[in-house]
Coordinates of C-alpha atoms and ligand atoms in Angstrom, one line a residue:
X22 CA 77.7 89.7 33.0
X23 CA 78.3 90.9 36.5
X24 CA 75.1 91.9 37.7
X25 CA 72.7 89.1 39.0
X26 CA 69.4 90.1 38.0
X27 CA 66.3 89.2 40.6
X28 CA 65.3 86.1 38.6
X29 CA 61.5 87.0 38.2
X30 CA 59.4 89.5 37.1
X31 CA 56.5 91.7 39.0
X32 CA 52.7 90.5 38.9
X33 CA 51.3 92.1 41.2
X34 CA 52.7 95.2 43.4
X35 CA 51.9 96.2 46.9
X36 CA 52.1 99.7 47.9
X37 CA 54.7 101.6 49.9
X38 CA 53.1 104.4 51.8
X39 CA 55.6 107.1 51.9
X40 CA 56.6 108.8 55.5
X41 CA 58.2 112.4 56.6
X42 CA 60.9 112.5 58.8
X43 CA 58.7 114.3 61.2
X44 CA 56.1 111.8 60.7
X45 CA 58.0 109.1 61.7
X46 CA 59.6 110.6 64.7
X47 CA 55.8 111.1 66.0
X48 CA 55.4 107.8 65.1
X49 CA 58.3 106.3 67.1
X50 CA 57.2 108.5 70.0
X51 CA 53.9 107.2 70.4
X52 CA 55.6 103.6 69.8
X53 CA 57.2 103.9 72.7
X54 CA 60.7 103.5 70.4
X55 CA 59.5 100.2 70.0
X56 CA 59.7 99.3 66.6
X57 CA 57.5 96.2 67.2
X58 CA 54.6 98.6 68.2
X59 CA 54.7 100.3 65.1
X60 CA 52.4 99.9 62.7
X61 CA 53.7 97.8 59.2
X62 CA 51.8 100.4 57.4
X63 CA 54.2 103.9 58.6
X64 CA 57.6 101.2 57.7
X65 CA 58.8 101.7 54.1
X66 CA 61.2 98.9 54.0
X67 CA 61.0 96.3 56.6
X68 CA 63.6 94.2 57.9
X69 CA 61.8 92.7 60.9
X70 CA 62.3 89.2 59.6
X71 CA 62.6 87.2 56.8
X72 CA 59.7 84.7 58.3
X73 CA 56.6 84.3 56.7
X74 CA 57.5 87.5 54.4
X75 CA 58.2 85.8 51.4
X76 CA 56.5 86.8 47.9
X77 CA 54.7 84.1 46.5
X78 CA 54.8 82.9 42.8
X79 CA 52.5 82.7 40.5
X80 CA 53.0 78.8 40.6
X81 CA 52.1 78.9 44.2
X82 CA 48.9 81.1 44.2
X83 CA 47.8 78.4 41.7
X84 CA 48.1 75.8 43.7
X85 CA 46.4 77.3 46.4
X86 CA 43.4 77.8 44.0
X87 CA 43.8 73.8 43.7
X88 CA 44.1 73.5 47.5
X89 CA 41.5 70.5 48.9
X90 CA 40.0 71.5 52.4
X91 CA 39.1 68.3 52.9
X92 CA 39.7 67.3 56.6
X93 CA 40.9 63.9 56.5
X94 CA 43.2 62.5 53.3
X95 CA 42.9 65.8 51.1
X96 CA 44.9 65.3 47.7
X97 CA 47.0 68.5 49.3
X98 CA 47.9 66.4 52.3
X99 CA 49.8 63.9 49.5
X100 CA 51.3 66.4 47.7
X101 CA 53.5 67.9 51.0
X102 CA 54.0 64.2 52.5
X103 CA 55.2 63.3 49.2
X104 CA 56.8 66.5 48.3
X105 CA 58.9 66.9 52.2
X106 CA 59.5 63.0 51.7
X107 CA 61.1 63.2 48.9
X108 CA 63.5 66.2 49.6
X109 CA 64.3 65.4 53.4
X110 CA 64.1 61.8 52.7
X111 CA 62.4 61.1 56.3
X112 CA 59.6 58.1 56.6
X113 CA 57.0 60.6 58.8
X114 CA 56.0 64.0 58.1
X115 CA 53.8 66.1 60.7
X116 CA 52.1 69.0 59.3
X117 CA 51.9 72.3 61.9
X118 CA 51.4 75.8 61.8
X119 CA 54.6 76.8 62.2
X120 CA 58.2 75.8 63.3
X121 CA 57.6 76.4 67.3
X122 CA 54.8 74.5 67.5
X123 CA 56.8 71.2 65.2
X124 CA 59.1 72.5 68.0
X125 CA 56.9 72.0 70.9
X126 CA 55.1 68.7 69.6
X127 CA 58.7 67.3 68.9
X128 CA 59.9 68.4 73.0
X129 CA 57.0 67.5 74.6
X130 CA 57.6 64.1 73.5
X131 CA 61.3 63.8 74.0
X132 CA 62.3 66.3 77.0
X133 CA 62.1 65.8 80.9
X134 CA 63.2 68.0 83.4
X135 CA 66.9 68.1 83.8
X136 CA 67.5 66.8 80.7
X137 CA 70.3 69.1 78.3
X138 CA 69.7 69.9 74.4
X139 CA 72.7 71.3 72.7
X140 CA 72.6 72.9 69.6
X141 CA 75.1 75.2 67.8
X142 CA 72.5 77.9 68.8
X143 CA 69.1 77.5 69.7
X144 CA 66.7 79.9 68.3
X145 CA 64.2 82.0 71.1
X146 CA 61.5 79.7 70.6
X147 CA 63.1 76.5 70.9
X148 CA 65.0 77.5 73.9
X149 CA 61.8 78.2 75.5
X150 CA 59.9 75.3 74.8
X151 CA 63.3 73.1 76.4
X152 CA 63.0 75.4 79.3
X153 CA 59.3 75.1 79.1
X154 CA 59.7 71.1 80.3
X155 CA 62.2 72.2 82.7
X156 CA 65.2 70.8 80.8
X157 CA 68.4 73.1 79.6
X158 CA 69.4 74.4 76.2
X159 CA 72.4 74.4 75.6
X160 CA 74.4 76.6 72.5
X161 CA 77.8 75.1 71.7
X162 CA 78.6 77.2 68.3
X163 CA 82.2 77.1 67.8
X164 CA 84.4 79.5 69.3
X165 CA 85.0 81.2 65.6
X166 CA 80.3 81.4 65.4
X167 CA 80.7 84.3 68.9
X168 CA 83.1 86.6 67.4
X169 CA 81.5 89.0 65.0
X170 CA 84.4 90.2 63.1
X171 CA 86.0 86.5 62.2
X172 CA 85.5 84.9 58.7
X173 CA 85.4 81.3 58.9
X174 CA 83.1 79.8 56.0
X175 CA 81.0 77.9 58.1
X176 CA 80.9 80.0 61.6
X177 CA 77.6 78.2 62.3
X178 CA 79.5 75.0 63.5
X179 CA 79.0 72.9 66.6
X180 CA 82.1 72.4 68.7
X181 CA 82.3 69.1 68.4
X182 CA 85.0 68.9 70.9
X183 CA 82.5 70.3 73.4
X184 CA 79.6 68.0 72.6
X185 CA 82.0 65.2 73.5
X186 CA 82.5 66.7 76.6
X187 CA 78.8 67.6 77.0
X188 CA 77.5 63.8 76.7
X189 CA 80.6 62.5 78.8
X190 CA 79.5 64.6 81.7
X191 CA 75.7 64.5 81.7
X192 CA 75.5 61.2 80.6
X193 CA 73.4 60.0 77.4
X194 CA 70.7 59.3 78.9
X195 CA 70.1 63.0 79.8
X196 CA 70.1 64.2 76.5
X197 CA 66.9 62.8 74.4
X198 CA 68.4 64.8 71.2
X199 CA 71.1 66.9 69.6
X200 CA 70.1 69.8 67.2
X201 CA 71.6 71.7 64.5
X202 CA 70.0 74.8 63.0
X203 CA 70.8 75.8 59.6
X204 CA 71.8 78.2 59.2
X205 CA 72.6 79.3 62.3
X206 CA 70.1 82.2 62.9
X207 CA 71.1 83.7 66.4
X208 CA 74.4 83.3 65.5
X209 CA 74.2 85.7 62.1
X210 CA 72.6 83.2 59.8
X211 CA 76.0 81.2 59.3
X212 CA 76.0 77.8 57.8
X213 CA 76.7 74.7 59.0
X214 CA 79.4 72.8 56.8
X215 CA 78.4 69.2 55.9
X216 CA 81.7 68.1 57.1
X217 CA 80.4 69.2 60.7
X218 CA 77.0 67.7 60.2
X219 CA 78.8 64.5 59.5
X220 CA 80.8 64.6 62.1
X221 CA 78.0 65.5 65.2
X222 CA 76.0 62.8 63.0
X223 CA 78.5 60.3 63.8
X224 CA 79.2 61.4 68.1
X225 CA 75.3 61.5 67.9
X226 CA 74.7 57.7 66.5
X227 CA 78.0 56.4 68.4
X228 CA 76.0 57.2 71.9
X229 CA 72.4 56.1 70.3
X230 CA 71.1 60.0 70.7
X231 CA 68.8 61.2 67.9
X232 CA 70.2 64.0 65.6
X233 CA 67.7 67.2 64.8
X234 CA 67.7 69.6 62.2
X235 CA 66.5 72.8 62.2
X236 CA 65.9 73.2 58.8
X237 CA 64.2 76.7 58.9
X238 CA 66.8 78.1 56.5
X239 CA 67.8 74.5 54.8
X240 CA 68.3 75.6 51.3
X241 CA 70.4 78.9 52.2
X242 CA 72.8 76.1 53.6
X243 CA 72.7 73.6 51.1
X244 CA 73.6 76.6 48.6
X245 CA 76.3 78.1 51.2
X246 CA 77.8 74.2 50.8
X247 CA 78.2 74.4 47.4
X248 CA 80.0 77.8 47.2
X249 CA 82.4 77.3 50.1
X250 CA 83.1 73.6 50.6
X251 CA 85.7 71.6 48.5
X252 CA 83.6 68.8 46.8
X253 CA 80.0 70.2 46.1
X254 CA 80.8 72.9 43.4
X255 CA 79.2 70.6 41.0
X256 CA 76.4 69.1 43.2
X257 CA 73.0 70.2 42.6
X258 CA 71.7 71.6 45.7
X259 CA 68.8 69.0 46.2
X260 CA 71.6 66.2 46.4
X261 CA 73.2 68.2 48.8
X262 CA 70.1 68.5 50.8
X263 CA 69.2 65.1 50.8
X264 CA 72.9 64.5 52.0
X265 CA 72.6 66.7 54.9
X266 CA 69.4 65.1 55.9
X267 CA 70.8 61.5 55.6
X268 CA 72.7 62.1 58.5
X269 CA 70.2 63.1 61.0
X270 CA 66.8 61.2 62.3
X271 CA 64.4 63.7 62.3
X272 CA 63.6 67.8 61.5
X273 CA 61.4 70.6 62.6
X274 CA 60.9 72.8 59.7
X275 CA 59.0 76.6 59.9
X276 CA 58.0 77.4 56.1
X277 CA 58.1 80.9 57.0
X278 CA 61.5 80.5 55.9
X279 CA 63.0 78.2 53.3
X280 CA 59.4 77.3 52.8
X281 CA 58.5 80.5 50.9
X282 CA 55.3 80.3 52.7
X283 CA 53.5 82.8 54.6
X284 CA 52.8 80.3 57.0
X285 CA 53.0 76.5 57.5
X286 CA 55.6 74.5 59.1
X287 CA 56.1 70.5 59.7
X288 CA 58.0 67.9 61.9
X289 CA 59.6 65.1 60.4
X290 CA 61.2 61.7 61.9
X291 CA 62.3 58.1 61.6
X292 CA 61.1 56.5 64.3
X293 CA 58.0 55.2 64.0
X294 CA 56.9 54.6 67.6
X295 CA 57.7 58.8 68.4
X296 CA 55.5 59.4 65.3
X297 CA 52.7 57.7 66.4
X298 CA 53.0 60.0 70.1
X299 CA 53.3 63.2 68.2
X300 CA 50.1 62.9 65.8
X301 CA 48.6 62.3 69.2
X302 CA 49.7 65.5 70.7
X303 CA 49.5 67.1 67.2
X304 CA 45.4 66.1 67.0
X305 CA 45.5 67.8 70.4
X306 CA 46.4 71.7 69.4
X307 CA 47.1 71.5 66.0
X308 CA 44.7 69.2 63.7
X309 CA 44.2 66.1 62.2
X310 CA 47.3 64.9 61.0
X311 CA 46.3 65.3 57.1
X312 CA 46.1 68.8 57.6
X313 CA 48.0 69.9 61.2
X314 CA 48.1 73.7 61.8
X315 CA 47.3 74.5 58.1
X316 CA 44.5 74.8 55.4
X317 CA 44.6 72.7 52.2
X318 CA 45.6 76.0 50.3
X319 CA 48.6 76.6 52.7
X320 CA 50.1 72.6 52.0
X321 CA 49.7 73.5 48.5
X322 CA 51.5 76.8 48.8
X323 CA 54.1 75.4 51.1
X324 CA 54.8 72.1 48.7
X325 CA 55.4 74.1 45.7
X326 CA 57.3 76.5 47.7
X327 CA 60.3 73.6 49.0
X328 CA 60.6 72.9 45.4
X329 CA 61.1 76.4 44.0
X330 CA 63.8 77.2 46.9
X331 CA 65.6 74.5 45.4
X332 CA 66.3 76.5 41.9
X333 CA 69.8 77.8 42.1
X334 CA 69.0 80.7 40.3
X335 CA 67.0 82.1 42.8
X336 CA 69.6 80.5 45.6
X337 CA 72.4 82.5 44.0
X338 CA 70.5 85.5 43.5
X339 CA 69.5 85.3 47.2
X340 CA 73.0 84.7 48.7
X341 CA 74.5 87.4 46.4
X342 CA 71.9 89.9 46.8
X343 CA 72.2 89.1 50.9
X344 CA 76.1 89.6 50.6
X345 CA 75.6 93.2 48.1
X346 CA 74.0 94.9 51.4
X347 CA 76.5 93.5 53.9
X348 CA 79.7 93.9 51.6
X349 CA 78.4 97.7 50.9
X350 CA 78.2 98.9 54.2
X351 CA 81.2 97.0 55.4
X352 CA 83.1 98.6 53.0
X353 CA 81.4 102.0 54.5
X354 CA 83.8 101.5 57.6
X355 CA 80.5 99.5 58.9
X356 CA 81.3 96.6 61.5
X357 CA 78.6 93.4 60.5
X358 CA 79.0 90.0 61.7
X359 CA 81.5 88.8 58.8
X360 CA 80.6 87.2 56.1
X361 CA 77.4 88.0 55.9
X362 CA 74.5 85.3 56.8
X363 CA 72.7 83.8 54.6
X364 CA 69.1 85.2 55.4
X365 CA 70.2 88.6 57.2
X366 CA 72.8 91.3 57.5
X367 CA 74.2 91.7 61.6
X368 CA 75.0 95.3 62.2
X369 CA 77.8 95.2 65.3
X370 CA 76.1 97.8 67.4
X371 CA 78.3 97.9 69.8
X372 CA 81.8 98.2 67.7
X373 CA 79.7 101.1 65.7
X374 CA 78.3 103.1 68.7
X375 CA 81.4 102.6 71.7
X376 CA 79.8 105.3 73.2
X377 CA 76.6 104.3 74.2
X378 CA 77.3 101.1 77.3
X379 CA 75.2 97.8 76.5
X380 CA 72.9 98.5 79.3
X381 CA 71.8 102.0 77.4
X382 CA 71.0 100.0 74.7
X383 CA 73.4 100.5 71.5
X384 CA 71.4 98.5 69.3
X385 CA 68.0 99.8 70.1
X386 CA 69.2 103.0 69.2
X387 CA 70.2 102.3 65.8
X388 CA 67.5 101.0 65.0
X389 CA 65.8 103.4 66.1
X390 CA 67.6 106.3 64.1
X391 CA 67.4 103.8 61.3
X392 CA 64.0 103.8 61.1
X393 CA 63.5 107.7 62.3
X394 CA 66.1 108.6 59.3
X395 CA 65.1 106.1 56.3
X396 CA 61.5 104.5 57.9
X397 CA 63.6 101.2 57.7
X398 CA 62.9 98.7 60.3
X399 CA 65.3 96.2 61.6
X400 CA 65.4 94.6 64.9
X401 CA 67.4 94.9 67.8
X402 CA 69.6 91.8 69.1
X403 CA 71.0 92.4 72.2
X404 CA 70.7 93.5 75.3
X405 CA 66.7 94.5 74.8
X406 CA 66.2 90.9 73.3
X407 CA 68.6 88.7 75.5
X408 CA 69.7 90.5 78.7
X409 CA 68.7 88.9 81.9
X410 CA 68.4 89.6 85.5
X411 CA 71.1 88.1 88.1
X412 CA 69.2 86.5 89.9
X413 CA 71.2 87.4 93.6
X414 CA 71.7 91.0 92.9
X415 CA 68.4 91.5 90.3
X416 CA 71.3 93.7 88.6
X417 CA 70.8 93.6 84.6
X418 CA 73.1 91.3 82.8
X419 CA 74.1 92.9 79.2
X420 CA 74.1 90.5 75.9
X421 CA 77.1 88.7 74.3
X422 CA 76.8 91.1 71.2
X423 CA 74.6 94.2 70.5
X424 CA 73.6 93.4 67.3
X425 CA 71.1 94.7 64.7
X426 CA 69.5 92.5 61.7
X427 CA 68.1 93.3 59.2
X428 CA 66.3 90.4 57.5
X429 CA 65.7 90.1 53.9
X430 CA 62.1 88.8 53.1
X431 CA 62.2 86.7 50.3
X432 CA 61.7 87.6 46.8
X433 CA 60.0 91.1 48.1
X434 CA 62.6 94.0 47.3
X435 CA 64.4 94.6 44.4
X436 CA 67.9 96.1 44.4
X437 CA 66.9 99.9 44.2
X438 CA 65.1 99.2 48.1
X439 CA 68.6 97.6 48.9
X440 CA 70.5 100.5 47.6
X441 CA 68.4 102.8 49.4
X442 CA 68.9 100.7 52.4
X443 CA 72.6 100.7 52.0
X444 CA 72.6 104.8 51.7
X445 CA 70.6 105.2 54.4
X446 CA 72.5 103.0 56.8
X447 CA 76.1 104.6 55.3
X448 CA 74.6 108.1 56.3
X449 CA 73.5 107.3 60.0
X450 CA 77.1 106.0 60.3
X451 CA 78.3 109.1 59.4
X452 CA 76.8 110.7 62.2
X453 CA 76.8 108.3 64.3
X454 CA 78.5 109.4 67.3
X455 CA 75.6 111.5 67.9
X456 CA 73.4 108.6 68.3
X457 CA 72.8 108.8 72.1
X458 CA 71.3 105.8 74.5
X459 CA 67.7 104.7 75.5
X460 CA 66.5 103.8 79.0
X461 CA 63.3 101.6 79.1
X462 CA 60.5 103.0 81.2
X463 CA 58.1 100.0 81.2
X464 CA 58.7 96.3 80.4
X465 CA 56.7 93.1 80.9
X466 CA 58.7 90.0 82.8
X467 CA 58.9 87.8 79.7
X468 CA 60.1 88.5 76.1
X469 CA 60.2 92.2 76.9
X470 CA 61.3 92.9 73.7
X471 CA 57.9 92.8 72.3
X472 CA 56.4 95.2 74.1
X473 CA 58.7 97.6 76.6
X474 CA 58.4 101.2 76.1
X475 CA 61.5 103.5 75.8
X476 CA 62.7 106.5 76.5
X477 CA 65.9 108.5 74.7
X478 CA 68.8 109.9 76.7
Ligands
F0G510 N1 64.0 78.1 64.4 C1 64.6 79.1 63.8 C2 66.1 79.0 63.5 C3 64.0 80.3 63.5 O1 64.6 81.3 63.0 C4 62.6 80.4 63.9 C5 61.8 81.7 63.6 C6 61.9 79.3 64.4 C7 62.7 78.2 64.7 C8 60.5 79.3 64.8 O2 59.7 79.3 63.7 O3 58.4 81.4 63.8 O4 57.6 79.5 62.4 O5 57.5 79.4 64.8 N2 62.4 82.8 63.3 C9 61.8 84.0 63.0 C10 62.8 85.1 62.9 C11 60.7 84.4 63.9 O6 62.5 86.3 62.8 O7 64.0 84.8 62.9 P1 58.2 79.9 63.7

């Protein structure tokens, strides 16, 4: 059969409150043409993010009636140790919130000021808490992970060649770690192959610096593995986890993702001396370290969640069903970041709309006429998000790319919402050198994303 079928059936629905167009271009005006301050209520199909969006099972909202709130040692407390033990294979597991604050815990006790992270491509929030103890993050993605239009399997690489050159210039003993992210979200949700992770394992271990994962989106890349990388076709995928893994001495971990939670996250490592300072800080902000950031229900939901994620029938349905909205509007003449990531579709903005400059803001207004035209709501990654001030001249500095993603929550649409995605997005290319710029009338000084207010052109 060619079709792959979502592999579940509906329990329980949640209503889609249907929009007119000239509802949701009052809508936008009053938003300020910020998608962010719209309400999720006026959005028919949302592509924010795939984080903490995730449909739970019926298996999971079991567990959570089972969850124990105890606050020290609750029987839900063994289940994820034992559970994140035995698929990451690391001796201590530290239960937060969410990734940024595994994130935080994890830099507070490693970083200094001046010290250098690389990564293939650090995600918002762990850039910030690096810069946040005043040391640098650095994004060494190979050259193949910063052009959209290049296949390569496994684009979400780190230049190995330039993490040599990295350590023999700063010196190890200015870089307390070396991450990976899988996949690599900033970078279009590619995946990192395990021939790479091997190979930053063994420069890593060979100058005594700890390897990180970021394992946000660790299945998707496990799965990615087994299509596209000679030797795992016949793996299972929870072999090829625990291989990945192997090679690196700790992880931070948002469930919001790979977790298939709504919220929950953890922090994982080998070295028992680190642990020991991180429950410290952890009891500070997050909780006791039994329970961290979350109740017993959400351990429960999150434990039974990292196993499900493993099934390879829902992995395949998720990487093809990914692929289906990116290969169908490619082959509409529109330009993605190629192949398509594991999590998320990366419309190329700027390829698409040559017209408007990166300073007027080519992917906001996509997005914007995406969600005006279908009530679909994606988010902007460019300019908007990652554009920055010179800092002689105070002149704006455009983006690398003007993208747009739009993340797939997990297990929430079915193929008719994709389809309908797929139309509306084909149609807006039609038209779309009418799509005109925005300018932005207000903005705060930090993540101005969240909350600037626009105005068309
Ligand atoms: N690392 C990566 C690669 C992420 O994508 C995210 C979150 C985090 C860390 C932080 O995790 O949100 O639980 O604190 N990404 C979301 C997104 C927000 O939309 O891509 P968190």
């Amino acid at each position: 059969m060619k079709t792959i079928i979502e592999p579940f059936k509906i329990k329980a629905v949640e209503k889609i409150r249907m929009t007119t167009l000239e509802e949701r271009e009052r809508i936008l005006r009053e938003a300020g043409y910020n998608l962010f301050l719209i309400p999720a209520r006026d959005v028919l199909i949302d592509l924010l993010t795939d984080s903490g969006t995730a449909a739970m099972s019926s298996q999971q909202w079991a567990a959570m009636m089972d969850g124990d709130e105890a606050y020290a040692g609750s029987k839900s407390w063994f289940r994820f140790e034992e559970t994140v033990r035995s698929i990451f294979g690391f001796n201590h597991v530290i239960p937060t919130h969410q990734g940024r604050a595994a994130e935080r815990i994890l830099f507070a006790s490693t970083c200094r000021a001046g010290d250098v992270v690389p990564n293939n491509t650090h995600f918002d929030t762990t850039r910030a808490n690096i810069e946040y103890r005043g040391a640098e993050a650095l994004d060494l993605v190979i050259p193949e992970g910063k052009e959209a239009s290049t296949i390569h399997p496994f684009k979400g690489n780190m230049d190995a060649h330039a993490l040599r050159e990295v350590i023999g210039k700063k010196g190890k003993s200015r870089i307390p770690l070396i991450m990976l992210t899988v996949t690599n979200n900033s970078g279009g949700g590619q995946p990192v192959s395990m021939q790479n992770i091997r190979e930053i394992s063994e420069i890593a271990r060979s100058h005594g610096i700890p390897l990180y994962i970021d394992a946000c989106r660790f299945a998707e890349n496990a799965y990615l593995i087994k299509l596209r990388e000679p030797g795992y076709a016949s793996k299972p995928v929870r072999d090829i986890v625990r291989e990945m893994f192997s090679y690196a001495d700790g992880c931070t971990m948002s469930a919001k993702k790979d977790g298939l939670a709504n919220i929950g996250g953890f922090l994982c490592t080998n070295d028992s001396r680190l642990a020991e300072q991180e429950r410290d800080l952890l009891i500070l902000t997050e909780g006791f370290p039994t329970y961290g950031g979350m109740a017993g229900r959400d351990l429960e939901a999150v434990a039974a969640g990292l196993e499900e994620v493993l099934d390879e029938d829902y992995l395949n349905y998720r990487i093809v069903s990914t692929q289906y909205l990116g290969n169908h509007i490619a082959r509409g003449g529109v330009p993605i970041v190629q192949p398509p990531g594991g999590h998320a579709v990366y419309i190329d903005a700027r390829a698409m709309l040559p017209q408007i400059p990166p300073l007027k803001y080519p992917g906001q207004s996509l997005s914007c006429e995406l969600y005006r035209w279908a009530g679909i709501r994606s988010v902007e990654i460019g300019s908007v998000m990652f554009g920055r001030r010179d800092p002689a001249t105070g002149a704006e500095i455009p983006a690398a790319m003007e993208l747009v993603r739009l993340a797939i929550p997990r297990r929430v649409y079915t193929q008719s919402h994709i389809d309908y995605v797929v139309e509306a997005i084909l149609e807006v290319h039609e038209r779309r050198s009418s799509l005109r710029g925005y300018r932005i009338a207000r903005q705060a000084l930090f993540l101005r994303h969240f909350s600037a207010r626009f105005e068309p052109l």
